[in-house]
């Protein structure tokens, strides 16, 4: 019975070109990666779909620090943080992250989590109590949506980037605790939330902002401190989530907020309390990652990434105009090429792969129906020649009638 039910669901997914399949990478996360079945010779592909924005996932010094951490602390933490799993490496990482966030959040402390997904569930369920309202952006990441579903708070949604609607919702709310919840860089669109305007609204309506900077931490801001540095914002009302498996190249996430908020999370956040602490070696490796992000190398990687983004956008704008696709309005390393139809976006991704290039086709429910897209992401490990190769391949993969019209 269950199996029949699941088979019907799978068939329906297949008809709508919505089946998701995992691919197996045989080599490290890098622009040139080999992909294939376990027992087959893998195919080398030029890849534009990781979130490794600074190219640190395969950085020799960080891999070395991970091995060093394993030698010092062993493979696993052995228990949750509140039992016996909290190590010196975790504490050092939190201390360093708190120091990073201190210019933007008064009396900031930081709390390290195994993943960004868990950090978001933790913040929304611990702060989103029954006497609160969560005001959620419609394009928020799934982990924020799930956190809001689990929270006891009322949930109200406001349209993408629409501060007027949010203003009206805040005005009408009678709840004691008002929490605005938003991505900073939208994960499938690459554009930025209007955080300065959101903060002004928070101050006017005595609300707080929970901001998920998964795609900004490490890449945005002169020192890679993220969106708050980039926009020059500082407020006690900010609860900041940065993830450490994307630009930082390793794994995990942290929440930075006023020390009273962090103390509350340590005592109440179930996704923090009831799970085994991440291996201390991972936290140890992240200390090296932070050094690289804030140092000379981080600066030059961000500058190179900015050049690649400009090169890609210029080329994509011309191709999108010819093909009738929409290029998203993004200045970040996430560049969405919106094709619309699910099958057409899958076909475009397949045509690129036949040309040796891997770019993921993103379809509903990850993005709204009718906006299936190629989510092209850049890394500082790409070269200008890699980007030129991608643009050439997209031009070749364009549907025939568009090529003839061009
Ligand atoms: C905006 C956003 N928040 C949170 C997450 C979850 O972070 P993690 O992969 O560390 O669980 C992701 C992506 O994975 C994301 O894109």
mmCIF file of N, CA and C in Angstrom, residues 94-192:
data_model
loop_
_atom_site.group_PDB
_atom_site.id
_atom_site.type_symbol
_atom_site.label_atom_id
_atom_site.label_comp_id
_atom_site.label_asym_id
_atom_site.label_seq_id
_atom_site.Cartn_x
_atom_site.Cartn_y
_atom_site.Cartn_z
ATOM 1 N N UNK A 94 33.863 29.958 18.651
ATOM 2 C CA UNK A 94 32.793 30.873 19.068
ATOM 3 C C UNK A 94 33.369 32.212 19.530
ATOM 4 N N UNK A 95 34.481 32.151 20.209
ATOM 5 C CA UNK A 95 35.124 33.373 20.686
ATOM 6 C C UNK A 95 35.532 34.251 19.493
ATOM 7 N N UNK A 96 36.141 33.620 18.489
ATOM 8 C CA UNK A 96 36.602 34.358 17.315
ATOM 9 C C UNK A 96 35.408 34.927 16.538
ATOM 10 N N UNK A 97 34.351 34.137 16.392
ATOM 11 C CA UNK A 97 33.173 34.620 15.655
ATOM 12 C C UNK A 97 32.509 35.780 16.401
ATOM 13 N N UNK A 98 32.476 35.702 17.721
ATOM 14 C CA UNK A 98 31.893 36.804 18.506
ATOM 15 C C UNK A 98 32.711 38.073 18.283
ATOM 16 N N UNK A 99 34.043 37.932 18.220
ATOM 17 C CA UNK A 99 34.918 39.086 17.982
ATOM 18 C C UNK A 99 34.622 39.683 16.596
ATOM 19 N N UNK A 100 34.394 38.821 15.609
ATOM 20 C CA UNK A 100 34.070 39.290 14.253
ATOM 21 C C UNK A 100 32.772 40.090 14.230
ATOM 22 N N UNK A 101 31.785 39.626 15.003
ATOM 23 C CA UNK A 101 30.456 40.235 14.908
ATOM 24 C C UNK A 101 30.271 41.401 15.873
ATOM 25 N N UNK A 102 31.244 41.618 16.773
ATOM 26 C CA UNK A 102 31.099 42.674 17.782
ATOM 27 C C UNK A 102 30.870 44.072 17.185
ATOM 28 N N UNK A 103 31.478 44.425 16.040
ATOM 29 C CA UNK A 103 31.207 45.774 15.506
ATOM 30 C C UNK A 103 29.759 45.970 15.064
ATOM 31 N N UNK A 104 29.028 44.890 14.841
ATOM 32 C CA UNK A 104 27.679 45.011 14.251
ATOM 33 C C UNK A 104 26.565 44.714 15.243
ATOM 34 N N UNK A 105 26.911 43.994 16.317
ATOM 35 C CA UNK A 105 25.892 43.630 17.313
ATOM 36 C C UNK A 105 26.477 43.903 18.702
ATOM 37 N N UNK A 106 25.932 44.863 19.450
ATOM 38 C CA UNK A 106 26.465 45.153 20.777
ATOM 39 C C UNK A 106 26.394 43.919 21.681
ATOM 40 N N UNK A 107 27.444 43.740 22.487
ATOM 41 C CA UNK A 107 27.538 42.603 23.423
ATOM 42 C C UNK A 107 27.309 41.251 22.730
ATOM 43 N N UNK A 108 27.908 41.132 21.522
ATOM 44 C CA UNK A 108 27.684 39.916 20.730
ATOM 45 C C UNK A 108 28.383 38.702 21.325
ATOM 46 N N UNK A 109 27.673 37.580 21.314
ATOM 47 C CA UNK A 109 28.265 36.268 21.565
ATOM 48 C C UNK A 109 27.886 35.396 20.373
ATOM 49 N N UNK A 110 28.610 34.282 20.201
ATOM 50 C CA UNK A 110 28.309 33.398 19.063
ATOM 51 C C UNK A 110 28.107 31.979 19.557
ATOM 52 N N UNK A 111 27.275 31.238 18.824
ATOM 53 C CA UNK A 111 26.980 29.846 19.176
ATOM 54 C C UNK A 111 27.098 29.013 17.908
ATOM 55 N N UNK A 112 27.952 27.970 17.982
ATOM 56 C CA UNK A 112 28.238 27.146 16.804
ATOM 57 C C UNK A 112 27.263 25.966 16.712
ATOM 58 N N UNK A 113 26.740 25.731 15.516
ATOM 59 C CA UNK A 113 25.802 24.625 15.248
ATOM 60 C C UNK A 113 26.388 23.680 14.193
ATOM 61 N N UNK A 114 25.855 22.447 14.175
ATOM 62 C CA UNK A 114 26.330 21.458 13.184
ATOM 63 C C UNK A 114 25.993 21.869 11.755
ATOM 64 N N UNK A 115 24.838 22.487 11.548
ATOM 65 C CA UNK A 115 24.444 22.924 10.201
ATOM 66 C C UNK A 115 23.630 24.214 10.294
ATOM 67 N N UNK A 116 23.526 24.887 9.162
ATOM 68 C CA UNK A 116 22.695 26.093 9.091
ATOM 69 C C UNK A 116 21.228 25.750 9.254
ATOM 70 N N UNK A 117 20.845 24.602 8.732
ATOM 71 C CA UNK A 117 19.448 24.169 8.859
ATOM 72 C C UNK A 117 19.071 24.106 10.339
ATOM 73 N N UNK A 118 19.949 23.501 11.141
ATOM 74 C CA UNK A 118 19.655 23.367 12.577
ATOM 75 C C UNK A 118 19.707 24.715 13.282
ATOM 76 N N UNK A 119 20.622 25.575 12.876
ATOM 77 C CA UNK A 119 20.699 26.899 13.503
ATOM 78 C C UNK A 119 19.386 27.656 13.274
ATOM 79 N N UNK A 120 18.860 27.559 12.051
ATOM 80 C CA UNK A 120 17.613 28.272 11.759
ATOM 81 C C UNK A 120 16.432 27.683 12.525
ATOM 82 N N UNK A 121 16.361 26.356 12.581
ATOM 83 C CA UNK A 121 15.284 25.753 13.391
ATOM 84 C C UNK A 121 15.407 26.204 14.842
ATOM 85 N N UNK A 122 16.635 26.239 15.341
ATOM 86 C CA UNK A 122 16.870 26.593 16.744
ATOM 87 C C UNK A 122 16.400 28.023 17.033
ATOM 88 N N UNK A 123 16.822 28.958 16.197
ATOM 89 C CA UNK A 123 16.489 30.362 16.462
ATOM 90 C C UNK A 123 14.976 30.574 16.386
ATOM 91 N N UNK A 124 14.353 30.029 15.344
ATOM 92 C CA UNK A 124 12.924 30.308 15.172
ATOM 93 C C UNK A 124 12.073 29.618 16.230
ATOM 94 N N UNK A 125 12.451 28.410 16.644
ATOM 95 C CA UNK A 125 11.623 27.742 17.649
ATOM 96 C C UNK A 125 11.869 28.317 19.046
ATOM 97 N N UNK A 126 13.102 28.738 19.326
ATOM 98 C CA UNK A 126 13.378 29.266 20.674
ATOM 99 C C UNK A 126 12.838 30.679 20.864
ATOM 100 N N UNK A 127 12.932 31.490 19.815
ATOM 101 C CA UNK A 127 12.461 32.874 19.968
ATOM 102 C C UNK A 127 10.994 33.018 19.549
ATOM 103 N N UNK A 128 10.542 32.121 18.667
ATOM 104 C CA UNK A 128 9.170 32.238 18.148
ATOM 105 C C UNK A 128 8.170 31.567 19.059
ATOM 106 N N UNK A 129 8.030 32.080 20.261
ATOM 107 C CA UNK A 129 7.120 31.494 21.258
ATOM 108 C C UNK A 129 5.673 31.920 20.974
ATOM 109 N N UNK A 130 4.747 31.393 21.765
ATOM 110 C CA UNK A 130 3.322 31.597 21.470
ATOM 111 C C UNK A 130 2.906 33.065 21.521
ATOM 112 N N UNK A 131 3.670 33.887 22.235
ATOM 113 C CA UNK A 131 3.294 35.308 22.317
ATOM 114 C C UNK A 131 4.018 36.156 21.255
ATOM 115 N N UNK A 132 4.576 35.493 20.252
ATOM 116 C CA UNK A 132 5.334 36.217 19.219
ATOM 117 C C UNK A 132 4.668 36.080 17.851
ATOM 118 N N UNK A 133 5.016 36.994 16.953
ATOM 119 C CA UNK A 133 4.675 36.814 15.533
ATOM 120 C C UNK A 133 5.960 36.827 14.734
ATOM 121 N N UNK A 134 6.072 35.867 13.802
ATOM 122 C CA UNK A 134 7.192 35.843 12.874
ATOM 123 C C UNK A 134 6.709 36.461 11.564
ATOM 124 N N UNK A 135 7.401 37.488 11.098
ATOM 125 C CA UNK A 135 7.070 38.133 9.827
ATOM 126 C C UNK A 135 8.092 37.634 8.806
ATOM 127 N N UNK A 136 7.649 36.719 7.936
ATOM 128 C CA UNK A 136 8.598 35.976 7.087
ATOM 129 C C UNK A 136 8.525 36.418 5.627
ATOM 130 N N UNK A 137 9.691 36.643 5.036
ATOM 131 C CA UNK A 137 9.837 36.929 3.602
ATOM 132 C C UNK A 137 9.355 35.717 2.801
ATOM 133 N N UNK A 138 8.689 35.958 1.676
ATOM 134 C CA UNK A 138 8.168 34.809 0.917
ATOM 135 C C UNK A 138 9.279 33.959 0.304
ATOM 136 N N UNK A 139 10.439 34.538 -0.025
ATOM 137 C CA UNK A 139 11.486 33.742 -0.676
ATOM 138 C C UNK A 139 12.527 33.193 0.305
ATOM 139 N N UNK A 140 12.169 33.171 1.582
ATOM 140 C CA UNK A 140 13.118 32.631 2.573
ATOM 141 C C UNK A 140 13.499 31.181 2.271
ATOM 142 N N UNK A 141 14.694 30.809 2.730
ATOM 143 C CA UNK A 141 15.183 29.436 2.563
ATOM 144 C C UNK A 141 14.294 28.439 3.310
ATOM 145 N N UNK A 142 14.269 27.209 2.784
ATOM 146 C CA UNK A 142 13.428 26.140 3.360
ATOM 147 C C UNK A 142 13.659 25.963 4.862
ATOM 148 N N UNK A 143 14.889 26.162 5.326
ATOM 149 C CA UNK A 143 15.167 25.946 6.753
ATOM 150 C C UNK A 143 14.484 27.008 7.616
ATOM 151 N N UNK A 144 14.345 28.219 7.097
ATOM 152 C CA UNK A 144 13.608 29.258 7.836
ATOM 153 C C UNK A 144 12.111 28.958 7.771
ATOM 154 N N UNK A 145 11.666 28.473 6.628
ATOM 155 C CA UNK A 145 10.241 28.130 6.494
ATOM 156 C C UNK A 145 9.904 27.001 7.471
ATOM 157 N N UNK A 146 10.769 25.997 7.538
ATOM 158 C CA UNK A 146 10.506 24.872 8.439
ATOM 159 C C UNK A 146 10.582 25.301 9.907
ATOM 160 N N UNK A 147 11.524 26.196 10.207
ATOM 161 C CA UNK A 147 11.632 26.718 11.573
ATOM 162 C C UNK A 147 10.344 27.436 11.958
ATOM 163 N N UNK A 148 9.794 28.210 11.025
ATOM 164 C CA UNK A 148 8.548 28.943 11.307
ATOM 165 C C UNK A 148 7.387 27.957 11.491
ATOM 166 N N UNK A 149 7.416 26.862 10.714
ATOM 167 C CA UNK A 149 6.345 25.848 10.877
ATOM 168 C C UNK A 149 6.396 25.197 12.251
ATOM 169 N N UNK A 150 7.606 24.977 12.745
ATOM 170 C CA UNK A 150 7.754 24.311 14.042
ATOM 171 C C UNK A 150 7.507 25.246 15.225
ATOM 172 N N UNK A 151 7.687 26.543 14.982
ATOM 173 C CA UNK A 151 7.563 27.503 16.086
ATOM 174 C C UNK A 151 6.104 27.634 16.518
ATOM 175 N N UNK A 152 5.911 28.034 17.775
ATOM 176 C CA UNK A 152 4.534 28.205 18.292
ATOM 177 C C UNK A 152 3.972 29.576 17.917
ATOM 178 N N UNK A 153 4.819 30.452 17.404
ATOM 179 C CA UNK A 153 4.399 31.820 17.088
ATOM 180 C C UNK A 153 3.410 31.846 15.928
ATOM 181 N N UNK A 154 2.655 32.956 15.830
ATOM 182 C CA UNK A 154 1.883 33.229 14.610
ATOM 183 C C UNK A 154 2.880 33.500 13.502
ATOM 184 N N UNK A 155 2.492 33.158 12.262
ATOM 185 C CA UNK A 155 3.384 33.433 11.136
ATOM 186 C C UNK A 155 2.627 34.290 10.123
ATOM 187 N N UNK A 156 3.249 35.399 9.724
ATOM 188 C CA UNK A 156 2.684 36.212 8.649
ATOM 189 C C UNK A 156 3.751 36.335 7.579
ATOM 190 N N UNK A 157 3.319 36.318 6.306
ATOM 191 C CA UNK A 157 4.321 36.386 5.237
ATOM 192 C C UNK A 157 4.185 37.704 4.486
ATOM 193 N N UNK A 158 5.299 38.280 4.118
ATOM 194 C CA UNK A 158 5.250 39.497 3.297
ATOM 195 C C UNK A 158 5.963 39.230 1.973
ATOM 196 N N UNK A 159 5.484 39.892 0.881
ATOM 197 C CA UNK A 159 6.045 39.613 -0.443
ATOM 198 C C UNK A 159 7.519 40.007 -0.536
ATOM 199 N N UNK A 160 8.196 39.397 -1.483
ATOM 200 C CA UNK A 160 9.641 39.582 -1.644
ATOM 201 C C UNK A 160 10.032 41.065 -1.685
ATOM 202 N N UNK A 161 10.836 41.462 -0.715
ATOM 203 C CA UNK A 161 11.394 42.824 -0.696
ATOM 204 C C UNK A 161 10.374 43.931 -0.428
ATOM 205 N N UNK A 162 9.140 43.573 -0.060
ATOM 206 C CA UNK A 162 8.084 44.592 0.038
ATOM 207 C C UNK A 162 8.004 45.165 1.461
ATOM 208 N N UNK A 163 8.725 46.261 1.677
ATOM 209 C CA UNK A 163 8.770 46.838 3.025
ATOM 210 C C UNK A 163 7.462 47.566 3.374
ATOM 211 N N UNK A 164 6.708 47.957 2.345
ATOM 212 C CA UNK A 164 5.440 48.637 2.650
ATOM 213 C C UNK A 164 4.439 47.676 3.269
ATOM 214 N N UNK A 165 4.334 46.495 2.654
ATOM 215 C CA UNK A 165 3.409 45.499 3.208
ATOM 216 C C UNK A 165 3.873 45.111 4.613
ATOM 217 N N UNK A 166 5.182 44.931 4.771
ATOM 218 C CA UNK A 166 5.708 44.549 6.089
ATOM 219 C C UNK A 166 5.379 45.636 7.120
ATOM 220 N N UNK A 167 5.550 46.877 6.732
ATOM 221 C CA UNK A 167 5.250 48.009 7.620
ATOM 222 C C UNK A 167 3.792 47.909 8.108
ATOM 223 N N UNK A 168 2.892 47.657 7.164
ATOM 224 C CA UNK A 168 1.465 47.589 7.520
ATOM 225 C C UNK A 168 1.204 46.399 8.454
ATOM 226 N N UNK A 169 1.847 45.268 8.173
ATOM 227 C CA UNK A 169 1.640 44.083 9.032
ATOM 228 C C UNK A 169 2.154 44.344 10.447
ATOM 229 N N UNK A 170 3.313 44.981 10.539
ATOM 230 C CA UNK A 170 3.889 45.278 11.864
ATOM 231 C C UNK A 170 2.982 46.243 12.624
ATOM 232 N N UNK A 171 2.487 47.228 11.880
ATOM 233 C CA UNK A 171 1.599 48.244 12.477
ATOM 234 C C UNK A 171 0.357 47.595 13.080
ATOM 235 N N UNK A 172 -0.181 46.605 12.344
ATOM 236 C CA UNK A 172 -1.446 45.990 12.775
ATOM 237 C C UNK A 172 -1.243 44.958 13.890
ATOM 238 N N UNK A 173 -0.015 44.531 14.107
ATOM 239 C CA UNK A 173 0.214 43.435 15.057
ATOM 240 C C UNK A 173 0.081 43.904 16.506
ATOM 241 N N UNK A 174 -0.604 43.072 17.304
ATOM 242 C CA UNK A 174 -0.763 43.387 18.737
ATOM 243 C C UNK A 174 0.213 42.567 19.578
ATOM 244 N N UNK A 175 0.978 41.673 18.910
ATOM 245 C CA UNK A 175 1.827 40.768 19.684
ATOM 246 C C UNK A 175 2.948 41.513 20.382
ATOM 247 N N UNK A 176 3.344 40.977 21.541
ATOM 248 C CA UNK A 176 4.411 41.604 22.339
ATOM 249 C C UNK A 176 5.740 41.517 21.606
ATOM 250 N N UNK A 177 5.962 40.366 20.986
ATOM 251 C CA UNK A 177 7.268 40.102 20.379
ATOM 252 C C UNK A 177 7.103 39.973 18.871
ATOM 253 N N UNK A 178 7.793 40.862 18.145
ATOM 254 C CA UNK A 178 7.681 40.840 16.681
ATOM 255 C C UNK A 178 9.050 40.526 16.109
ATOM 256 N N UNK A 179 9.105 39.500 15.284
ATOM 257 C CA UNK A 179 10.388 39.061 14.734
ATOM 258 C C UNK A 179 10.304 39.025 13.211
ATOM 259 N N UNK A 180 11.122 39.845 12.560
ATOM 260 C CA UNK A 180 11.186 39.830 11.093
ATOM 261 C C UNK A 180 12.220 38.767 10.712
ATOM 262 N N UNK A 181 11.867 37.901 9.756
ATOM 263 C CA UNK A 181 12.741 36.778 9.411
ATOM 264 C C UNK A 181 13.075 36.836 7.923
ATOM 265 N N UNK A 182 14.367 36.923 7.613
ATOM 266 C CA UNK A 182 14.726 37.046 6.193
ATOM 267 C C UNK A 182 16.095 36.446 5.873
ATOM 268 N N UNK A 183 16.224 35.935 4.645
ATOM 269 C CA UNK A 183 17.555 35.670 4.090
ATOM 270 C C UNK A 183 18.204 37.042 3.861
ATOM 271 N N UNK A 184 19.527 37.111 3.865
ATOM 272 C CA UNK A 184 20.192 38.364 3.459
ATOM 273 C C UNK A 184 20.388 38.338 1.948
ATOM 274 N N UNK A 185 21.064 37.289 1.460
ATOM 275 C CA UNK A 185 21.198 37.050 0.022
ATOM 276 C C UNK A 185 20.249 35.901 -0.284
ATOM 277 N N UNK A 186 19.296 36.103 -1.173
ATOM 278 C CA UNK A 186 18.306 35.053 -1.440
ATOM 279 C C UNK A 186 18.969 33.930 -2.228
ATOM 280 N N UNK A 187 18.782 32.703 -1.714
ATOM 281 C CA UNK A 187 19.645 31.600 -2.150
ATOM 282 C C UNK A 187 19.429 31.190 -3.595
ATOM 283 N N UNK A 188 18.234 31.387 -4.122
ATOM 284 C CA UNK A 188 17.981 30.959 -5.502
ATOM 285 C C UNK A 188 17.951 32.146 -6.462
ATOM 286 N N UNK A 189 18.045 33.367 -5.930
ATOM 287 C CA UNK A 189 17.966 34.569 -6.768
ATOM 288 C C UNK A 189 19.209 35.437 -6.684
ATOM 289 N N UNK A 190 19.930 35.360 -5.576
ATOM 290 C CA UNK A 190 21.183 36.098 -5.439
ATOM 291 C C UNK A 190 21.025 37.558 -5.090
ATOM 292 N N UNK A 191 19.784 38.056 -5.007
ATOM 293 C CA UNK A 191 19.606 39.479 -4.675
ATOM 294 C C UNK A 191 19.614 39.664 -3.154
ATOM 295 N N UNK A 192 19.724 40.933 -2.725
ATOM 296 C CA UNK A 192 19.868 41.234 -1.295
ATOM 297 C C UNK A 192 18.556 41.734 -0.695
#
